[in-house]
Coordinates of C-alpha atoms in Angstrom, one line a residue:
M1 CA 87.1 -4.9 -95.8
P2 CA 88.0 -2.7 -93.0
A3 CA 89.3 -5.3 -90.4
L4 CA 91.4 -8.3 -91.2
V5 CA 93.0 -10.9 -89.1
L6 CA 96.4 -12.5 -90.1
L7 CA 97.6 -15.5 -88.1
G8 CA 99.8 -18.6 -88.2
A9 CA 98.0 -21.7 -89.4
Q10 CA 100.7 -24.2 -88.1
W11 CA 103.0 -24.0 -85.0
G12 CA 104.3 -20.5 -85.7
D13 CA 107.2 -19.2 -87.7
E14 CA 105.2 -19.5 -90.9
G15 CA 106.3 -16.0 -92.2
K16 CA 103.7 -13.8 -90.7
G17 CA 106.0 -10.9 -90.7
K18 CA 106.5 -11.0 -94.5
A19 CA 102.7 -11.3 -95.0
T20 CA 101.9 -8.4 -92.7
D21 CA 104.7 -6.1 -94.1
L22 CA 103.2 -6.9 -97.6
L23 CA 99.9 -5.6 -96.6
G24 CA 101.3 -2.8 -94.4
G25 CA 101.4 -0.3 -97.2
S26 CA 97.6 -0.7 -97.7
V27 CA 96.4 -0.6 -94.2
D28 CA 96.1 2.2 -91.7
Y29 CA 96.7 0.2 -88.5
V30 CA 98.6 -3.0 -87.8
V31 CA 97.8 -4.5 -84.3
R32 CA 99.5 -7.2 -82.3
Y33 CA 96.8 -8.8 -80.2
Q34 CA 98.5 -11.5 -78.1
G35 CA 101.8 -13.0 -77.0
G36 CA 104.9 -11.2 -76.0
N37 CA 108.6 -11.1 -77.0
N38 CA 108.4 -14.8 -77.5
A39 CA 107.1 -14.2 -81.0
G40 CA 109.7 -13.2 -83.6
H41 CA 109.0 -11.9 -87.1
T42 CA 111.7 -11.5 -89.8
V43 CA 110.9 -8.8 -92.3
V44 CA 113.2 -8.2 -95.4
V45 CA 112.9 -4.7 -97.0
G46 CA 115.3 -4.3 -100.0
D47 CA 118.7 -5.4 -98.7
Q48 CA 117.8 -4.7 -95.1
K49 CA 116.6 -7.5 -92.7
Y50 CA 114.6 -6.6 -89.5
A51 CA 114.0 -9.0 -86.6
L52 CA 110.9 -7.9 -84.7
H53 CA 110.0 -9.5 -81.4
L54 CA 107.3 -7.4 -79.8
L55 CA 106.5 -4.7 -82.2
P56 CA 103.9 -5.2 -85.0
S57 CA 105.4 -5.7 -88.4
G58 CA 103.5 -2.5 -89.5
I59 CA 106.2 -0.4 -87.7
L60 CA 108.2 -0.7 -90.9
S61 CA 105.4 0.7 -93.1
P62 CA 105.3 4.6 -93.4
G63 CA 101.8 5.9 -92.9
C64 CA 100.8 2.8 -90.9
T65 CA 100.0 3.1 -87.2
P66 CA 101.4 0.1 -85.2
V67 CA 99.4 -0.9 -82.1
I68 CA 100.2 -3.2 -79.2
G69 CA 96.8 -4.3 -78.0
N70 CA 95.5 -5.2 -74.5
G71 CA 96.1 -9.0 -75.1
V72 CA 99.8 -8.6 -75.3
V73 CA 102.2 -8.9 -72.4
V74 CA 104.9 -6.3 -72.6
D75 CA 108.5 -6.4 -71.3
P76 CA 109.2 -2.7 -71.2
A77 CA 113.1 -3.2 -71.3
V78 CA 112.7 -5.3 -74.5
L79 CA 110.2 -2.9 -76.1
L80 CA 112.4 0.1 -75.5
S81 CA 115.4 -1.7 -76.7
E82 CA 113.6 -2.7 -79.9
L83 CA 112.3 0.9 -80.4
S84 CA 115.9 2.2 -80.0
G85 CA 117.3 -0.3 -82.4
L86 CA 114.9 0.7 -85.2
A87 CA 115.4 4.4 -84.5
E88 CA 119.1 3.9 -85.0
R89 CA 118.3 2.4 -88.4
G90 CA 116.2 5.3 -89.4
V91 CA 112.8 3.8 -88.8
D92 CA 110.2 6.3 -87.5
T93 CA 108.6 4.7 -84.4
S94 CA 106.7 7.8 -83.1
K95 CA 103.3 6.5 -84.2
L96 CA 103.3 3.4 -82.0
L97 CA 100.3 3.0 -79.7
I98 CA 100.3 0.8 -76.6
S99 CA 97.1 -0.3 -74.7
G100 CA 97.1 0.9 -71.2
N101 CA 95.5 -2.4 -70.3
A102 CA 98.3 -4.6 -71.6
H103 CA 100.0 -6.4 -68.9
L104 CA 103.7 -6.0 -68.0
I105 CA 106.3 -8.7 -67.8
T106 CA 108.3 -7.9 -64.6
P107 CA 111.8 -9.2 -63.5
Y108 CA 110.1 -11.8 -61.2
H109 CA 108.1 -13.2 -64.1
T110 CA 111.3 -13.9 -66.0
T111 CA 113.0 -15.5 -63.0
L112 CA 110.1 -17.7 -62.2
D113 CA 109.8 -18.8 -65.8
K114 CA 113.4 -19.9 -66.0
V115 CA 113.6 -21.7 -62.6
S116 CA 110.3 -23.5 -63.0
E117 CA 111.2 -24.8 -66.5
R118 CA 114.5 -26.2 -65.1
F119 CA 112.7 -27.7 -62.2
L120 CA 110.4 -29.7 -64.7
G121 CA 113.5 -31.5 -66.1
K122 CA 112.4 -34.0 -68.7
R123 CA 108.8 -32.7 -68.4
K124 CA 109.7 -29.2 -69.5
I125 CA 107.4 -27.4 -72.0
G126 CA 110.1 -25.7 -74.0
T127 CA 109.3 -22.1 -73.1
T128 CA 111.5 -19.2 -74.2
G129 CA 112.1 -18.3 -70.5
R130 CA 111.0 -14.7 -71.1
G131 CA 108.4 -14.5 -68.5
I132 CA 105.4 -14.8 -70.8
G133 CA 103.6 -17.7 -69.1
P134 CA 104.0 -16.3 -65.6
A135 CA 102.8 -12.8 -66.7
Y136 CA 99.6 -14.3 -68.2
A137 CA 99.1 -16.5 -65.1
D138 CA 99.2 -13.4 -63.0
K139 CA 96.7 -11.7 -65.3
I140 CA 94.3 -14.6 -64.9
N141 CA 95.0 -14.6 -61.1
R142 CA 94.2 -11.0 -61.0
V143 CA 97.5 -10.0 -59.5
G144 CA 99.1 -8.6 -62.8
I145 CA 100.7 -5.3 -63.3
R146 CA 99.3 -3.3 -66.3
V147 CA 101.0 -0.6 -68.4
Q148 CA 98.7 2.1 -66.9
D149 CA 100.0 1.2 -63.4
L150 CA 103.3 2.7 -64.2
F151 CA 101.8 6.1 -63.9
D152 CA 100.4 5.6 -60.3
E153 CA 103.3 4.8 -57.9
S154 CA 100.9 3.9 -55.1
I155 CA 98.9 1.4 -57.1
L156 CA 102.0 -0.1 -58.7
R157 CA 103.7 -0.6 -55.2
Q158 CA 100.5 -2.2 -53.8
K159 CA 100.4 -4.7 -56.7
V160 CA 104.0 -5.6 -56.6
E161 CA 103.8 -6.1 -52.9
A162 CA 100.8 -8.4 -53.4
A163 CA 102.4 -10.4 -56.1
L164 CA 105.8 -10.9 -54.3
D165 CA 104.1 -12.0 -51.0
S166 CA 103.5 -15.3 -52.5
K167 CA 106.2 -15.5 -55.3
N168 CA 109.0 -15.0 -52.8
Q169 CA 107.7 -17.9 -50.8
V170 CA 107.8 -20.0 -53.9
L171 CA 111.3 -18.8 -54.9
A172 CA 112.8 -19.3 -51.5
K173 CA 111.1 -22.5 -50.3
L174 CA 110.6 -24.4 -53.4
Y175 CA 113.4 -23.3 -55.7
N176 CA 116.0 -22.3 -53.0
R177 CA 116.3 -18.8 -54.6
R178 CA 116.8 -15.4 -53.0
A179 CA 113.7 -13.4 -52.5
I180 CA 113.1 -10.4 -54.8
A181 CA 112.9 -6.9 -53.1
V182 CA 109.7 -5.0 -53.7
D183 CA 111.6 -1.6 -53.8
Q184 CA 114.0 -3.0 -56.5
V185 CA 111.0 -4.0 -58.8
V186 CA 109.1 -0.9 -58.3
E187 CA 112.1 1.4 -58.9
E188 CA 112.9 -0.4 -62.1
L189 CA 109.3 -0.3 -63.4
L190 CA 108.9 3.4 -62.6
G191 CA 112.0 4.1 -64.6
Y192 CA 110.0 3.1 -67.7
A193 CA 107.1 5.4 -67.1
D194 CA 108.5 8.6 -68.8
Q195 CA 109.8 6.7 -71.7
L196 CA 106.5 4.9 -72.4
S197 CA 104.1 7.6 -71.6
G198 CA 103.9 9.1 -75.0
Y199 CA 102.8 5.8 -76.6
V200 CA 100.0 4.8 -74.2
A201 CA 96.4 5.2 -75.4
D202 CA 92.9 3.8 -75.2
T203 CA 93.6 1.6 -78.2
T204 CA 90.2 -0.1 -78.0
L205 CA 88.5 3.3 -78.7
V206 CA 91.1 4.2 -81.3
L207 CA 90.7 1.0 -83.3
N208 CA 86.9 0.9 -83.2
N209 CA 86.7 4.5 -84.3
A210 CA 89.1 3.8 -87.1
I211 CA 87.0 0.9 -88.4
D212 CA 83.8 2.9 -88.1
Q213 CA 85.4 5.6 -90.2
G214 CA 86.3 3.1 -93.0
Q215 CA 90.0 2.8 -92.2
V216 CA 91.6 -0.6 -92.7
V217 CA 92.9 -2.4 -89.5
L218 CA 95.1 -5.5 -89.7
F219 CA 95.2 -7.7 -86.6
E220 CA 98.5 -9.7 -86.5
G221 CA 98.9 -12.8 -84.3
G222 CA 102.0 -14.2 -82.9
Q223 CA 102.9 -17.9 -82.7
G224 CA 100.4 -20.1 -84.5
T225 CA 97.1 -22.0 -84.3
L226 CA 98.6 -25.2 -82.9
L227 CA 100.2 -23.2 -80.1
D228 CA 96.9 -21.7 -78.9
V229 CA 96.3 -22.4 -75.2
D230 CA 92.8 -23.6 -75.9
H231 CA 93.0 -25.1 -79.4
G232 CA 96.7 -26.1 -79.6
T233 CA 98.6 -29.2 -78.7
Y234 CA 98.2 -28.6 -75.0
P235 CA 100.3 -28.4 -72.8
F236 CA 103.0 -27.8 -75.4
V237 CA 101.5 -24.4 -76.3
T238 CA 101.9 -20.7 -75.6
S239 CA 99.9 -18.9 -72.9
S240 CA 97.6 -16.9 -75.0
N241 CA 95.2 -17.2 -78.0
P242 CA 96.8 -16.7 -81.4
T243 CA 93.6 -18.0 -83.1
A244 CA 91.2 -15.6 -84.7
G245 CA 89.0 -15.2 -81.5
G246 CA 92.1 -13.7 -79.7
A247 CA 92.0 -10.8 -82.0
C248 CA 88.7 -9.7 -80.5
T249 CA 89.6 -10.3 -76.8
G250 CA 93.1 -9.0 -77.4
T251 CA 92.0 -5.6 -78.8
G252 CA 88.4 -4.9 -77.8
V253 CA 87.1 -5.1 -81.4
G254 CA 84.0 -7.1 -81.8
P255 CA 83.8 -10.2 -84.2
T256 CA 81.2 -8.6 -86.4
K257 CA 83.7 -6.0 -87.5
I258 CA 86.1 -8.6 -88.8
S259 CA 85.7 -9.3 -92.5
C260 CA 88.6 -11.5 -93.5
V261 CA 90.8 -14.0 -91.7
I262 CA 94.1 -15.0 -93.4
G263 CA 96.1 -18.1 -92.3
I264 CA 99.8 -18.2 -93.1
L265 CA 100.9 -21.6 -94.2
K266 CA 104.5 -22.7 -94.7
A267 CA 104.9 -25.0 -97.8
Y268 CA 106.3 -27.6 -95.3
T269 CA 105.9 -27.7 -91.5
T270 CA 108.2 -26.6 -88.6
R271 CA 107.8 -26.2 -84.8
V272 CA 110.0 -24.9 -82.0
G273 CA 110.1 -26.5 -78.5
A274 CA 108.8 -29.8 -77.2
G275 CA 105.5 -31.5 -78.2
P276 CA 104.1 -33.9 -80.8
F277 CA 104.9 -33.4 -84.5
P278 CA 103.6 -36.2 -86.7
T279 CA 105.5 -35.3 -89.9
E280 CA 108.8 -34.4 -88.3
L281 CA 111.8 -35.5 -90.2
L282 CA 114.9 -36.7 -88.4
D283 CA 116.9 -37.5 -91.5
E284 CA 118.8 -35.7 -94.3
D285 CA 115.5 -34.3 -95.7
G286 CA 114.8 -32.6 -92.3
E287 CA 118.3 -31.2 -92.2
K288 CA 118.0 -30.0 -95.8
L289 CA 114.8 -28.2 -95.1
R290 CA 116.3 -26.6 -92.0
T291 CA 119.4 -25.4 -93.9
I292 CA 117.7 -24.1 -97.1
G293 CA 114.8 -22.6 -95.1
G294 CA 117.1 -20.9 -92.6
E295 CA 114.9 -22.5 -89.9
R296 CA 116.3 -20.9 -86.7
G297 CA 114.1 -19.1 -84.3
V298 CA 114.1 -15.3 -84.7
T299 CA 113.5 -14.7 -80.9
T300 CA 115.0 -17.9 -79.4
G301 CA 117.8 -18.7 -81.8
R302 CA 116.8 -22.4 -81.5
D303 CA 116.9 -24.7 -84.5
R304 CA 113.3 -25.4 -85.7
R305 CA 112.1 -29.0 -86.0
C306 CA 111.2 -29.6 -89.7
G307 CA 108.8 -31.9 -91.5
W308 CA 106.6 -32.3 -94.6
F309 CA 103.4 -30.4 -95.1
D310 CA 100.5 -31.6 -92.8
A311 CA 97.1 -31.1 -94.4
V312 CA 95.4 -32.4 -91.3
I313 CA 96.5 -29.4 -89.2
A314 CA 95.9 -27.1 -92.1
R315 CA 92.2 -28.2 -92.2
Y316 CA 92.0 -27.8 -88.5
A317 CA 93.3 -24.3 -88.6
T318 CA 90.7 -23.5 -91.3
R319 CA 88.0 -24.7 -89.0
V320 CA 88.9 -23.1 -85.7
N321 CA 89.8 -19.8 -87.2
G322 CA 87.1 -19.5 -89.8
L323 CA 89.8 -18.9 -92.4
T324 CA 88.8 -17.1 -95.6
D325 CA 92.3 -17.2 -97.2
F326 CA 95.7 -18.8 -97.1
F327 CA 99.1 -17.1 -97.7
L328 CA 101.5 -19.9 -98.6
T329 CA 105.1 -19.1 -97.8
K330 CA 108.6 -20.5 -98.5
L331 CA 107.5 -22.5 -101.6
D332 CA 111.0 -21.8 -103.0
V333 CA 112.6 -23.9 -100.2
L334 CA 111.1 -27.1 -101.8
T335 CA 112.9 -26.5 -105.1
G336 CA 115.2 -29.4 -105.9
W337 CA 113.2 -32.2 -104.5
E338 CA 112.3 -34.9 -107.1
R339 CA 109.3 -36.0 -105.1
I340 CA 107.5 -34.2 -102.2
P341 CA 105.5 -36.1 -99.6
V342 CA 102.4 -34.5 -98.2
C343 CA 100.6 -35.8 -95.0
V344 CA 96.9 -36.2 -96.0
A345 CA 95.7 -38.1 -92.9
Y346 CA 96.9 -40.1 -89.9
E347 CA 96.9 -43.6 -88.8
I348 CA 95.9 -44.1 -85.1
D349 CA 95.5 -47.6 -83.7
G350 CA 95.2 -49.0 -87.2
K351 CA 92.5 -46.6 -88.3
R352 CA 92.7 -43.8 -90.8
V353 CA 91.9 -40.3 -89.3
E354 CA 91.5 -37.3 -91.5
E355 CA 90.7 -34.7 -88.7
L356 CA 92.9 -33.6 -85.9
P357 CA 92.2 -36.0 -82.9
Y358 CA 90.9 -34.2 -79.9
S359 CA 92.7 -36.6 -77.6
Q360 CA 96.3 -35.7 -76.6
T361 CA 97.0 -39.4 -76.4
D362 CA 95.9 -40.1 -79.9
F363 CA 97.7 -37.2 -81.4
H364 CA 101.0 -38.4 -79.6
H365 CA 100.5 -41.7 -81.4
A366 CA 99.5 -40.4 -84.8
T367 CA 101.5 -41.7 -87.8
P368 CA 101.3 -39.6 -91.0
I369 CA 99.8 -41.1 -94.2
Y370 CA 101.5 -39.5 -97.1
E371 CA 100.7 -38.8 -100.7
T372 CA 103.7 -38.0 -102.8
L373 CA 103.6 -35.2 -105.4
P374 CA 106.1 -34.5 -108.2
G375 CA 108.7 -31.9 -107.4
W376 CA 110.5 -29.3 -109.6
S377 CA 114.1 -28.1 -110.1
E378 CA 113.5 -24.7 -111.7
D379 CA 114.3 -21.5 -109.7
I380 CA 110.9 -19.8 -108.9
T381 CA 112.2 -16.7 -107.0
Q382 CA 111.6 -14.6 -110.0
A383 CA 108.1 -15.8 -110.6
K384 CA 105.6 -12.8 -110.6
T385 CA 102.4 -14.7 -111.5
F386 CA 101.0 -18.2 -110.9
D387 CA 101.5 -19.1 -114.5
D388 CA 105.3 -18.3 -114.1
L389 CA 105.7 -21.2 -111.7
P390 CA 106.7 -24.7 -113.1
K391 CA 103.8 -27.0 -113.8
N392 CA 104.7 -29.3 -110.8
A393 CA 104.9 -26.2 -108.4
Q394 CA 101.4 -25.2 -109.6
K395 CA 100.1 -28.7 -109.0
Y396 CA 101.7 -28.7 -105.5
V397 CA 99.9 -25.4 -104.6
Q398 CA 96.6 -26.6 -106.1
A399 CA 96.8 -29.8 -104.1
L400 CA 97.5 -28.0 -100.8
E401 CA 94.6 -25.7 -101.5
E402 CA 92.2 -28.6 -102.1
M403 CA 93.4 -30.4 -99.0
S404 CA 93.4 -27.4 -96.7
G405 CA 89.9 -26.1 -97.2
A406 CA 90.5 -22.4 -98.1
P407 CA 91.8 -20.7 -101.2
I408 CA 95.5 -19.9 -101.4
S409 CA 95.5 -16.2 -102.3
A410 CA 99.2 -15.5 -102.2
I411 CA 102.5 -17.4 -102.5
G412 CA 105.9 -16.5 -101.1
V413 CA 108.7 -17.5 -103.6
G414 CA 111.5 -15.8 -101.7
P415 CA 112.2 -13.8 -98.5
G416 CA 112.1 -10.4 -100.0
R417 CA 109.1 -8.0 -99.8
D418 CA 108.6 -8.2 -103.5
E419 CA 109.0 -12.0 -103.9
T420 CA 105.4 -12.8 -103.6
I421 CA 102.8 -13.9 -106.1
Q422 CA 99.4 -12.3 -105.4
I423 CA 96.6 -14.5 -106.7
N424 CA 93.5 -12.8 -105.0
S425 CA 93.6 -9.4 -103.2
F426 CA 92.9 -9.4 -99.5
L427 CA 91.8 -5.8 -99.6

């Protein structure tokens, strides 16, 4: 199977970094295909913990080539800082490739993101304030700055001037902010050119050639299915496509070359930011999940909202992504509960609904319908096979698999690289 997609099947933060890192030693390329430094992955290797924000998790696997695809928006200052931090810890980052067609996050994108979110007040979306949305908006409006523009000062200046013509009007007249100088932006961006030039490549050509030669390429999504700008809980979503289709548009690799799509599922549910969340727990159970699970955003530092597992959104993720497998993470966090509720359907206006409602209004008013499964108290972090799990933990996994519509092929029983039960091989 030369090309695999690995993505979040909930609202992000499902443990994609652990899953990618687990596969990293068996693949030749790991590719980020969308998002920016609003997507954080935590990877634990031995006694070392790495927080990655923009770089693909494969950066930690020797022999693997990490790639930032054209669908990613890149803040060059953040990227260089992340590379420097890894280098200081002895990680070789020299193999990184960056698409010349990836768009840049500029200082004015970050400024606009922050002031516009404050301006919305109670109607705010809950963005990270890192300029991702405005950068994608410029891309769609055809006034974006691409990585390749760093190497042509004339084109770069023309594009910055065109973008700031309108943005300075908005900053000054709508938000009462000082206009941003073109020279200041151009000078800052040109300062990154020499530092990034050695990484930039035609990644679409590189990846297609690699697949044609039988090498294994893993496409890694940021955020999660329910944060997809087209298929998520709009408008409380990210500005790109974390779903499987985004792997094609975000890298230039056609869908016929993708052979496996793996959805990462947390054994319960979390989300960061505003928006509907039917199984959210605002009680002691929610706080317990947050504490035991360490549910704080890798990139944002914000506490995650926590709730019970939602099989409705798991089924939805299976459908819109064409999932072939699930990787269930953080099963160990549920150890100690006597009974564990699982959302199997919603009640909306007195009716039972088993599929995600297409209407935003209906989803906002969805009340979870729960089935309760028996819990377990035994420590499972040392489990190496499915049979090592307590019987009730096995039953929980089997129930989630049946409800979600795709086989659970791996189970995370702890944060470490080796704390994983592999049931079926992805490769």
